[in-house]
Amino acid sequence: AWSNGDTRVGRISSWATIVPIDTLGQFCIYLSTPIHTVVDVQGFFAPSAAAPNGNLFTPVVTQRTMDSRITGTKVGPTEVIAQNSTTALHPVAALTNLTTTEATTPGFLTADTCPSMTPGPQTHSNVNFTDRELSVTNLAIVPVTPVAGGVQFCTFVNQVTHEVIDVLGLIGPPSDGGLGYTATAPARVLDTRGCWTDASTNAQQCGAMQTRSS
């Protein structure tokens, strides 16, 4: 009834997704075609009664903390870039959109705390890109460490590419406030290949692609 990601021949793709688990802490994967899969688990949500010391999500005004296109300098194979997010909270992680663009060769981007980031092979990837793709974006929950005036995380890419990083929210202790997460059954609310209603005009469209302003 829905998909978490879509693939095409010759492309390595990655997506962040929040997946329900069963009573044994397991989840399953369905593939529409044979393909190799790599699964990295970055964390979990639990009821507050079961995890009284758990963390809550606090949305923030979206901050573009990094855009290497502005300086015109692409990120090199071993360069690590620190990102700062000034906030009065005490987060342990940041919800981010990570984008690579104008890559010259296929590669990957990894985001993590700066102390754990070293040049060379990484234990996981957050974005996979090819030289045939202009831009690739993935949502990521990235661990952070405190620095003067805020928090920080670093990124590593193994090939030359531009990076664009947007911070959408912070995950921190309940004492900082924040929002809990409630899981619902996944539902497909829009598929422009069928009939859909344009929210800006309230007009029904069938088989019509969304315009840039939709």
PDB file of C-alpha atoms in Angstrom:
ATOM      1  CA  ALA A   1       0.000   0.000   0.000  1.00  0.00           C
ATOM      2  CA  TRP A   2       3.037   2.312   0.263  1.00  0.00           C
ATOM      3  CA  SER A   3       6.790   2.436  -0.320  1.00  0.00           C
ATOM      4  CA  ASN A   4       9.704   3.710   1.748  1.00  0.00           C
ATOM      5  CA  GLY A   5      11.993   4.164  -1.254  1.00  0.00           C
ATOM      6  CA  ASP A   6      12.254   3.569  -4.966  1.00  0.00           C
ATOM      7  CA  THR A   7      15.220   2.288  -6.940  1.00  0.00           C
ATOM      8  CA  ARG A   8      16.414   2.145 -10.510  1.00  0.00           C
ATOM      9  CA  VAL A   9      19.018   0.050 -12.319  1.00  0.00           C
ATOM     10  CA  GLY A  10      22.594   1.023 -11.570  1.00  0.00           C
ATOM     11  CA  ARG A  11      21.734   3.351  -8.708  1.00  0.00           C
ATOM     12  CA  ILE A  12      22.665   3.050  -5.033  1.00  0.00           C
ATOM     13  CA  SER A  13      19.877   4.716  -3.041  1.00  0.00           C
ATOM     14  CA  SER A  14      19.362   5.401   0.659  1.00  0.00           C
ATOM     15  CA  TRP A  15      16.409   6.712   2.690  1.00  0.00           C
ATOM     16  CA  ALA A  16      15.749   7.504   6.299  1.00  0.00           C
ATOM     17  CA  THR A  17      12.532   5.908   7.505  1.00  0.00           C
ATOM     18  CA  ILE A  18      10.751   5.308  10.808  1.00  0.00           C
ATOM     19  CA  VAL A  19       9.590   1.671  10.863  1.00  0.00           C
ATOM     20  CA  PRO A  20       7.174  -0.002  13.318  1.00  0.00           C
ATOM     21  CA  ILE A  21       8.495  -3.091  15.134  1.00  0.00           C
ATOM     22  CA  ASP A  22       6.776  -6.180  16.538  1.00  0.00           C
ATOM     23  CA  THR A  23       6.846  -7.488  20.112  1.00  0.00           C
ATOM     24  CA  LEU A  24      10.248  -9.073  19.456  1.00  0.00           C
ATOM     25  CA  GLY A  25      11.711  -5.775  18.300  1.00  0.00           C
ATOM     26  CA  GLN A  26      11.823  -6.906  14.676  1.00  0.00           C
ATOM     27  CA  PHE A  27      10.679  -5.444  11.374  1.00  0.00           C
ATOM     28  CA  CYS A  28      10.567  -6.923   7.879  1.00  0.00           C
ATOM     29  CA  ILE A  29      11.414  -5.659   4.400  1.00  0.00           C
ATOM     30  CA  TYR A  30       9.483  -6.295   1.184  1.00  0.00           C
ATOM     31  CA  LEU A  31      11.262  -5.812  -2.147  1.00  0.00           C
ATOM     32  CA  SER A  32       9.476  -5.626  -5.490  1.00  0.00           C
ATOM     33  CA  THR A  33      12.597  -6.913  -7.271  1.00  0.00           C
ATOM     34  CA  PRO A  34      15.782  -8.780  -6.201  1.00  0.00           C
ATOM     35  CA  ILE A  35      18.323  -6.307  -4.838  1.00  0.00           C
ATOM     36  CA  HIS A  36      21.065  -6.119  -2.209  1.00  0.00           C
ATOM     37  CA  THR A  37      20.003  -4.248   0.943  1.00  0.00           C
ATOM     38  CA  VAL A  38      21.953  -2.512   3.699  1.00  0.00           C
ATOM     39  CA  VAL A  39      20.100  -1.552   6.903  1.00  0.00           C
ATOM     40  CA  ASP A  40      21.581   0.834   9.514  1.00  0.00           C
ATOM     41  CA  VAL A  41      19.616   1.254  12.770  1.00  0.00           C
ATOM     42  CA  GLN A  42      20.197   4.685  14.319  1.00  0.00           C
ATOM     43  CA  GLY A  43      17.729   4.722  17.228  1.00  0.00           C
ATOM     44  CA  PHE A  44      14.208   3.904  18.367  1.00  0.00           C
ATOM     45  CA  PHE A  45      11.039   5.480  19.762  1.00  0.00           C
ATOM     46  CA  ALA A  46       9.328   4.102  22.876  1.00  0.00           C
ATOM     47  CA  PRO A  47       6.361   5.077  25.088  1.00  0.00           C
ATOM     48  CA  SER A  48       7.381   7.614  27.713  1.00  0.00           C
ATOM     49  CA  ALA A  49       6.281   5.265  30.512  1.00  0.00           C
ATOM     50  CA  ALA A  50       8.671   2.627  29.208  1.00  0.00           C
ATOM     51  CA  ALA A  51      11.463   5.119  28.628  1.00  0.00           C
ATOM     52  CA  PRO A  52      11.101   7.904  31.244  1.00  0.00           C
ATOM     53  CA  ASN A  53      14.587   9.149  30.445  1.00  0.00           C
ATOM     54  CA  GLY A  54      14.003   9.156  26.690  1.00  0.00           C
ATOM     55  CA  ASN A  55      14.285  12.203  24.460  1.00  0.00           C
ATOM     56  CA  LEU A  56      11.641  14.355  22.801  1.00  0.00           C
ATOM     57  CA  PHE A  57      11.597  16.095  19.427  1.00  0.00           C
ATOM     58  CA  THR A  58      11.511  19.898  19.214  1.00  0.00           C
ATOM     59  CA  PRO A  59      10.941  21.440  15.767  1.00  0.00           C
ATOM     60  CA  VAL A  60      12.915  24.592  14.979  1.00  0.00           C
ATOM     61  CA  VAL A  61      12.768  27.156  12.200  1.00  0.00           C
ATOM     62  CA  THR A  62      14.613  25.421   9.391  1.00  0.00           C
ATOM     63  CA  GLN A  63      18.251  26.502   9.340  1.00  0.00           C
ATOM     64  CA  ARG A  64      20.513  26.056   6.327  1.00  0.00           C
ATOM     65  CA  THR A  65      23.742  25.484   8.188  1.00  0.00           C
ATOM     66  CA  MET A  66      25.854  24.532   5.191  1.00  0.00           C
ATOM     67  CA  ASP A  67      25.823  25.213   1.432  1.00  0.00           C
ATOM     68  CA  SER A  68      29.170  24.691  -0.248  1.00  0.00           C
ATOM     69  CA  ARG A  69      27.766  26.069  -3.526  1.00  0.00           C
ATOM     70  CA  ILE A  70      27.933  29.561  -2.011  1.00  0.00           C
ATOM     71  CA  THR A  71      31.691  29.401  -1.573  1.00  0.00           C
ATOM     72  CA  GLY A  72      32.059  27.526  -4.854  1.00  0.00           C
ATOM     73  CA  THR A  73      34.360  24.983  -3.220  1.00  0.00           C
ATOM     74  CA  LYS A  74      33.312  21.358  -3.407  1.00  0.00           C
ATOM     75  CA  VAL A  75      33.983  19.119  -0.446  1.00  0.00           C
ATOM     76  CA  GLY A  76      37.077  16.966  -0.837  1.00  0.00           C
ATOM     77  CA  PRO A  77      37.402  13.223  -0.226  1.00  0.00           C
ATOM     78  CA  THR A  78      38.808  13.577   3.315  1.00  0.00           C
ATOM     79  CA  GLU A  79      37.419  16.931   4.429  1.00  0.00           C
ATOM     80  CA  VAL A  80      35.204  17.023   7.518  1.00  0.00           C
ATOM     81  CA  ILE A  81      32.829  19.965   7.917  1.00  0.00           C
ATOM     82  CA  ALA A  82      31.492  21.040  11.317  1.00  0.00           C
ATOM     83  CA  GLN A  83      27.928  22.315  11.591  1.00  0.00           C
ATOM     84  CA  ASN A  84      26.592  24.519  14.388  1.00  0.00           C
ATOM     85  CA  SER A  85      22.985  24.911  15.507  1.00  0.00           C
ATOM     86  CA  THR A  86      22.567  27.650  18.109  1.00  0.00           C
ATOM     87  CA  THR A  87      19.792  26.790  20.555  1.00  0.00           C
ATOM     88  CA  ALA A  88      18.849  27.075  24.207  1.00  0.00           C
ATOM     89  CA  LEU A  89      18.072  23.360  24.268  1.00  0.00           C
ATOM     90  CA  HIS A  90      20.456  20.550  25.169  1.00  0.00           C
ATOM     91  CA  PRO A  91      19.901  18.149  22.267  1.00  0.00           C
ATOM     92  CA  VAL A  92      21.505  14.794  21.727  1.00  0.00           C
ATOM     93  CA  ALA A  93      20.626  14.668  18.025  1.00  0.00           C
ATOM     94  CA  ALA A  94      19.480  16.860  15.136  1.00  0.00           C
ATOM     95  CA  LEU A  95      16.854  16.100  12.497  1.00  0.00           C
ATOM     96  CA  THR A  96      18.419  17.170   9.207  1.00  0.00           C
ATOM     97  CA  ASN A  97      18.037  17.122   5.460  1.00  0.00           C
ATOM     98  CA  LEU A  98      21.378  16.149   3.908  1.00  0.00           C
ATOM     99  CA  THR A  99      21.837  16.908   0.210  1.00  0.00           C
ATOM    100  CA  THR A 100      24.691  16.168  -2.170  1.00  0.00           C
ATOM    101  CA  THR A 101      24.746  17.835  -5.575  1.00  0.00           C
ATOM    102  CA  GLU A 102      26.978  18.057  -8.634  1.00  0.00           C
ATOM    103  CA  ALA A 103      29.022  15.009  -7.675  1.00  0.00           C
ATOM    104  CA  THR A 104      31.814  14.060 -10.050  1.00  0.00           C
ATOM    105  CA  THR A 105      31.912  10.337  -9.236  1.00  0.00           C
ATOM    106  CA  PRO A 106      29.712   7.898  -7.267  1.00  0.00           C
ATOM    107  CA  GLY A 107      30.143   8.040  -3.512  1.00  0.00           C
ATOM    108  CA  PHE A 108      28.518   8.418  -0.104  1.00  0.00           C
ATOM    109  CA  LEU A 109      28.058  10.937   2.705  1.00  0.00           C
ATOM    110  CA  THR A 110      28.145  10.053   6.403  1.00  0.00           C
ATOM    111  CA  ALA A 111      27.042  12.363   9.230  1.00  0.00           C
ATOM    112  CA  ASP A 112      27.949  11.770  12.881  1.00  0.00           C
ATOM    113  CA  THR A 113      29.519  13.385  15.927  1.00  0.00           C
ATOM    114  CA  CYS A 114      32.809  15.069  15.121  1.00  0.00           C
ATOM    115  CA  PRO A 115      34.897  12.970  17.555  1.00  0.00           C
ATOM    116  CA  SER A 116      33.719   9.767  15.848  1.00  0.00           C
ATOM    117  CA  MET A 117      34.364  11.070  12.325  1.00  0.00           C
ATOM    118  CA  THR A 118      37.716  10.096  10.820  1.00  0.00           C
ATOM    119  CA  PRO A 119      38.850   9.983   7.184  1.00  0.00           C
ATOM    120  CA  GLY A 120      38.457   6.611   5.486  1.00  0.00           C
ATOM    121  CA  PRO A 121      35.758   3.925   5.418  1.00  0.00           C
ATOM    122  CA  GLN A 122      32.744   4.693   7.618  1.00  0.00           C
ATOM    123  CA  THR A 123      30.482   2.349   9.600  1.00  0.00           C
ATOM    124  CA  HIS A 124      27.341   3.693   7.907  1.00  0.00           C
ATOM    125  CA  SER A 125      26.150   6.087   5.208  1.00  0.00           C
ATOM    126  CA  ASN A 126      23.339   8.640   5.192  1.00  0.00           C
ATOM    127  CA  VAL A 127      23.338   9.568   1.496  1.00  0.00           C
ATOM    128  CA  ASN A 128      24.504   7.606  -1.550  1.00  0.00           C
ATOM    129  CA  PHE A 129      25.009   9.438  -4.828  1.00  0.00           C
ATOM    130  CA  THR A 130      26.192   8.835  -8.387  1.00  0.00           C
ATOM    131  CA  ASP A 131      27.778  11.166 -10.907  1.00  0.00           C
ATOM    132  CA  ARG A 132      24.642  10.907 -13.061  1.00  0.00           C
ATOM    133  CA  GLU A 133      22.444  12.566 -10.431  1.00  0.00           C
ATOM    134  CA  LEU A 134      22.305  16.323  -9.946  1.00  0.00           C
ATOM    135  CA  SER A 135      21.007  16.265  -6.349  1.00  0.00           C
ATOM    136  CA  VAL A 136      20.293  13.528  -3.801  1.00  0.00           C
ATOM    137  CA  THR A 137      18.582  14.293  -0.466  1.00  0.00           C
ATOM    138  CA  ASN A 138      17.940  12.133   2.582  1.00  0.00           C
ATOM    139  CA  LEU A 139      16.447  12.796   5.996  1.00  0.00           C
ATOM    140  CA  ALA A 140      18.774  11.894   8.869  1.00  0.00           C
ATOM    141  CA  ILE A 141      18.809  11.942  12.667  1.00  0.00           C
ATOM    142  CA  VAL A 142      22.403  12.887  13.463  1.00  0.00           C
ATOM    143  CA  PRO A 143      24.053  12.697  16.915  1.00  0.00           C
ATOM    144  CA  VAL A 144      25.496  16.004  18.123  1.00  0.00           C
ATOM    145  CA  THR A 145      28.003  17.227  20.694  1.00  0.00           C
ATOM    146  CA  PRO A 146      27.903  20.564  22.565  1.00  0.00           C
ATOM    147  CA  VAL A 147      30.128  23.451  21.515  1.00  0.00           C
ATOM    148  CA  ALA A 148      30.234  27.129  22.480  1.00  0.00           C
ATOM    149  CA  GLY A 149      26.899  28.668  21.521  1.00  0.00           C
ATOM    150  CA  GLY A 150      25.165  25.489  20.400  1.00  0.00           C
ATOM    151  CA  VAL A 151      25.772  21.972  19.176  1.00  0.00           C
ATOM    152  CA  GLN A 152      27.838  20.439  16.410  1.00  0.00           C
ATOM    153  CA  PHE A 153      28.048  17.480  14.054  1.00  0.00           C
ATOM    154  CA  CYS A 154      30.360  16.655  11.166  1.00  0.00           C
ATOM    155  CA  THR A 155      30.045  15.121   7.719  1.00  0.00           C
ATOM    156  CA  PHE A 156      32.370  12.997   5.629  1.00  0.00           C
ATOM    157  CA  VAL A 157      32.204  12.331   1.885  1.00  0.00           C
ATOM    158  CA  ASN A 158      34.448   9.921   0.032  1.00  0.00           C
ATOM    159  CA  GLN A 159      34.164  11.745  -3.308  1.00  0.00           C
ATOM    160  CA  VAL A 160      34.089  15.358  -4.463  1.00  0.00           C
ATOM    161  CA  THR A 161      30.602  16.891  -4.199  1.00  0.00           C
ATOM    162  CA  HIS A 162      28.751  19.975  -3.014  1.00  0.00           C
ATOM    163  CA  GLU A 163      26.835  19.652   0.255  1.00  0.00           C
ATOM    164  CA  VAL A 164      23.661  21.382   1.446  1.00  0.00           C
ATOM    165  CA  ILE A 165      22.578  20.786   5.060  1.00  0.00           C
ATOM    166  CA  ASP A 166      19.289  21.961   6.610  1.00  0.00           C
ATOM    167  CA  VAL A 167      18.517  21.471  10.323  1.00  0.00           C
ATOM    168  CA  LEU A 168      14.780  20.883  10.884  1.00  0.00           C
ATOM    169  CA  GLY A 169      14.608  20.070  14.594  1.00  0.00           C
ATOM    170  CA  LEU A 170      16.374  18.822  17.679  1.00  0.00           C
ATOM    171  CA  ILE A 171      15.929  15.763  19.875  1.00  0.00           C
ATOM    172  CA  GLY A 172      16.669  16.379  23.533  1.00  0.00           C
ATOM    173  CA  PRO A 173      15.781  15.606  27.163  1.00  0.00           C
ATOM    174  CA  PRO A 174      12.154  15.927  28.343  1.00  0.00           C
ATOM    175  CA  SER A 175      13.244  18.780  30.629  1.00  0.00           C
ATOM    176  CA  ASP A 176      13.704  20.865  27.467  1.00  0.00           C
ATOM    177  CA  GLY A 177      10.106  20.226  26.418  1.00  0.00           C
ATOM    178  CA  GLY A 178       9.350  18.820  22.986  1.00  0.00           C
ATOM    179  CA  LEU A 179       6.932  16.531  21.199  1.00  0.00           C
ATOM    180  CA  GLY A 180       6.383  12.797  21.525  1.00  0.00           C
ATOM    181  CA  TYR A 181       6.006  10.503  18.532  1.00  0.00           C
ATOM    182  CA  THR A 182       2.800   8.542  17.883  1.00  0.00           C
ATOM    183  CA  ALA A 183       2.882   5.812  15.236  1.00  0.00           C
ATOM    184  CA  THR A 184      -0.060   5.286  12.877  1.00  0.00           C
ATOM    185  CA  ALA A 185      -0.662   2.811  10.066  1.00  0.00           C
ATOM    186  CA  PRO A 186       1.166   4.104   6.960  1.00  0.00           C
ATOM    187  CA  ALA A 187      -1.232   5.661   4.491  1.00  0.00           C
ATOM    188  CA  ARG A 188      -0.617   6.983   0.995  1.00  0.00           C
ATOM    189  CA  VAL A 189      -2.209  10.438   1.032  1.00  0.00           C
ATOM    190  CA  LEU A 190      -1.091  11.589  -2.431  1.00  0.00           C
ATOM    191  CA  ASP A 191      -0.277   9.873  -5.717  1.00  0.00           C
ATOM    192  CA  THR A 192      -0.349  12.260  -8.663  1.00  0.00           C
ATOM    193  CA  ARG A 193      -0.377   9.335 -11.089  1.00  0.00           C
ATOM    194  CA  GLY A 194      -4.066   8.921 -10.144  1.00  0.00           C
ATOM    195  CA  CYS A 195      -6.623  11.566  -9.153  1.00  0.00           C
ATOM    196  CA  TRP A 196      -5.747  14.132  -6.511  1.00  0.00           C
ATOM    197  CA  THR A 197      -6.895  17.529  -5.235  1.00  0.00           C
ATOM    198  CA  ASP A 198      -4.610  20.533  -5.603  1.00  0.00           C
ATOM    199  CA  ALA A 199      -4.605  22.147  -2.144  1.00  0.00           C
ATOM    200  CA  SER A 200      -3.836  25.608  -3.557  1.00  0.00           C
ATOM    201  CA  THR A 201      -6.808  25.686  -5.971  1.00  0.00           C
ATOM    202  CA  ASN A 202      -9.043  22.935  -4.531  1.00  0.00           C
ATOM    203  CA  ALA A 203      -9.340  21.615  -8.090  1.00  0.00           C
ATOM    204  CA  GLN A 204      -9.223  17.894  -8.804  1.00  0.00           C
ATOM    205  CA  GLN A 205      -6.447  16.690 -11.082  1.00  0.00           C
ATOM    206  CA  CYS A 206      -6.173  13.267 -12.677  1.00  0.00           C
ATOM    207  CA  GLY A 207      -2.840  11.994 -13.981  1.00  0.00           C
ATOM    208  CA  ALA A 208      -1.400  15.528 -13.804  1.00  0.00           C
ATOM    209  CA  MET A 209       2.045  16.259 -12.416  1.00  0.00           C
ATOM    210  CA  GLN A 210       2.345  18.824  -9.650  1.00  0.00           C
ATOM    211  CA  THR A 211       3.598  22.215 -10.723  1.00  0.00           C
ATOM    212  CA  ARG A 212       6.498  23.911  -8.983  1.00  0.00           C
ATOM    213  CA  SER A 213       4.067  26.036  -6.980  1.00  0.00           C
ATOM    214  CA  SER A 214       1.849  23.126  -5.813  1.00  0.00           C
TER     215      SER A 214
END
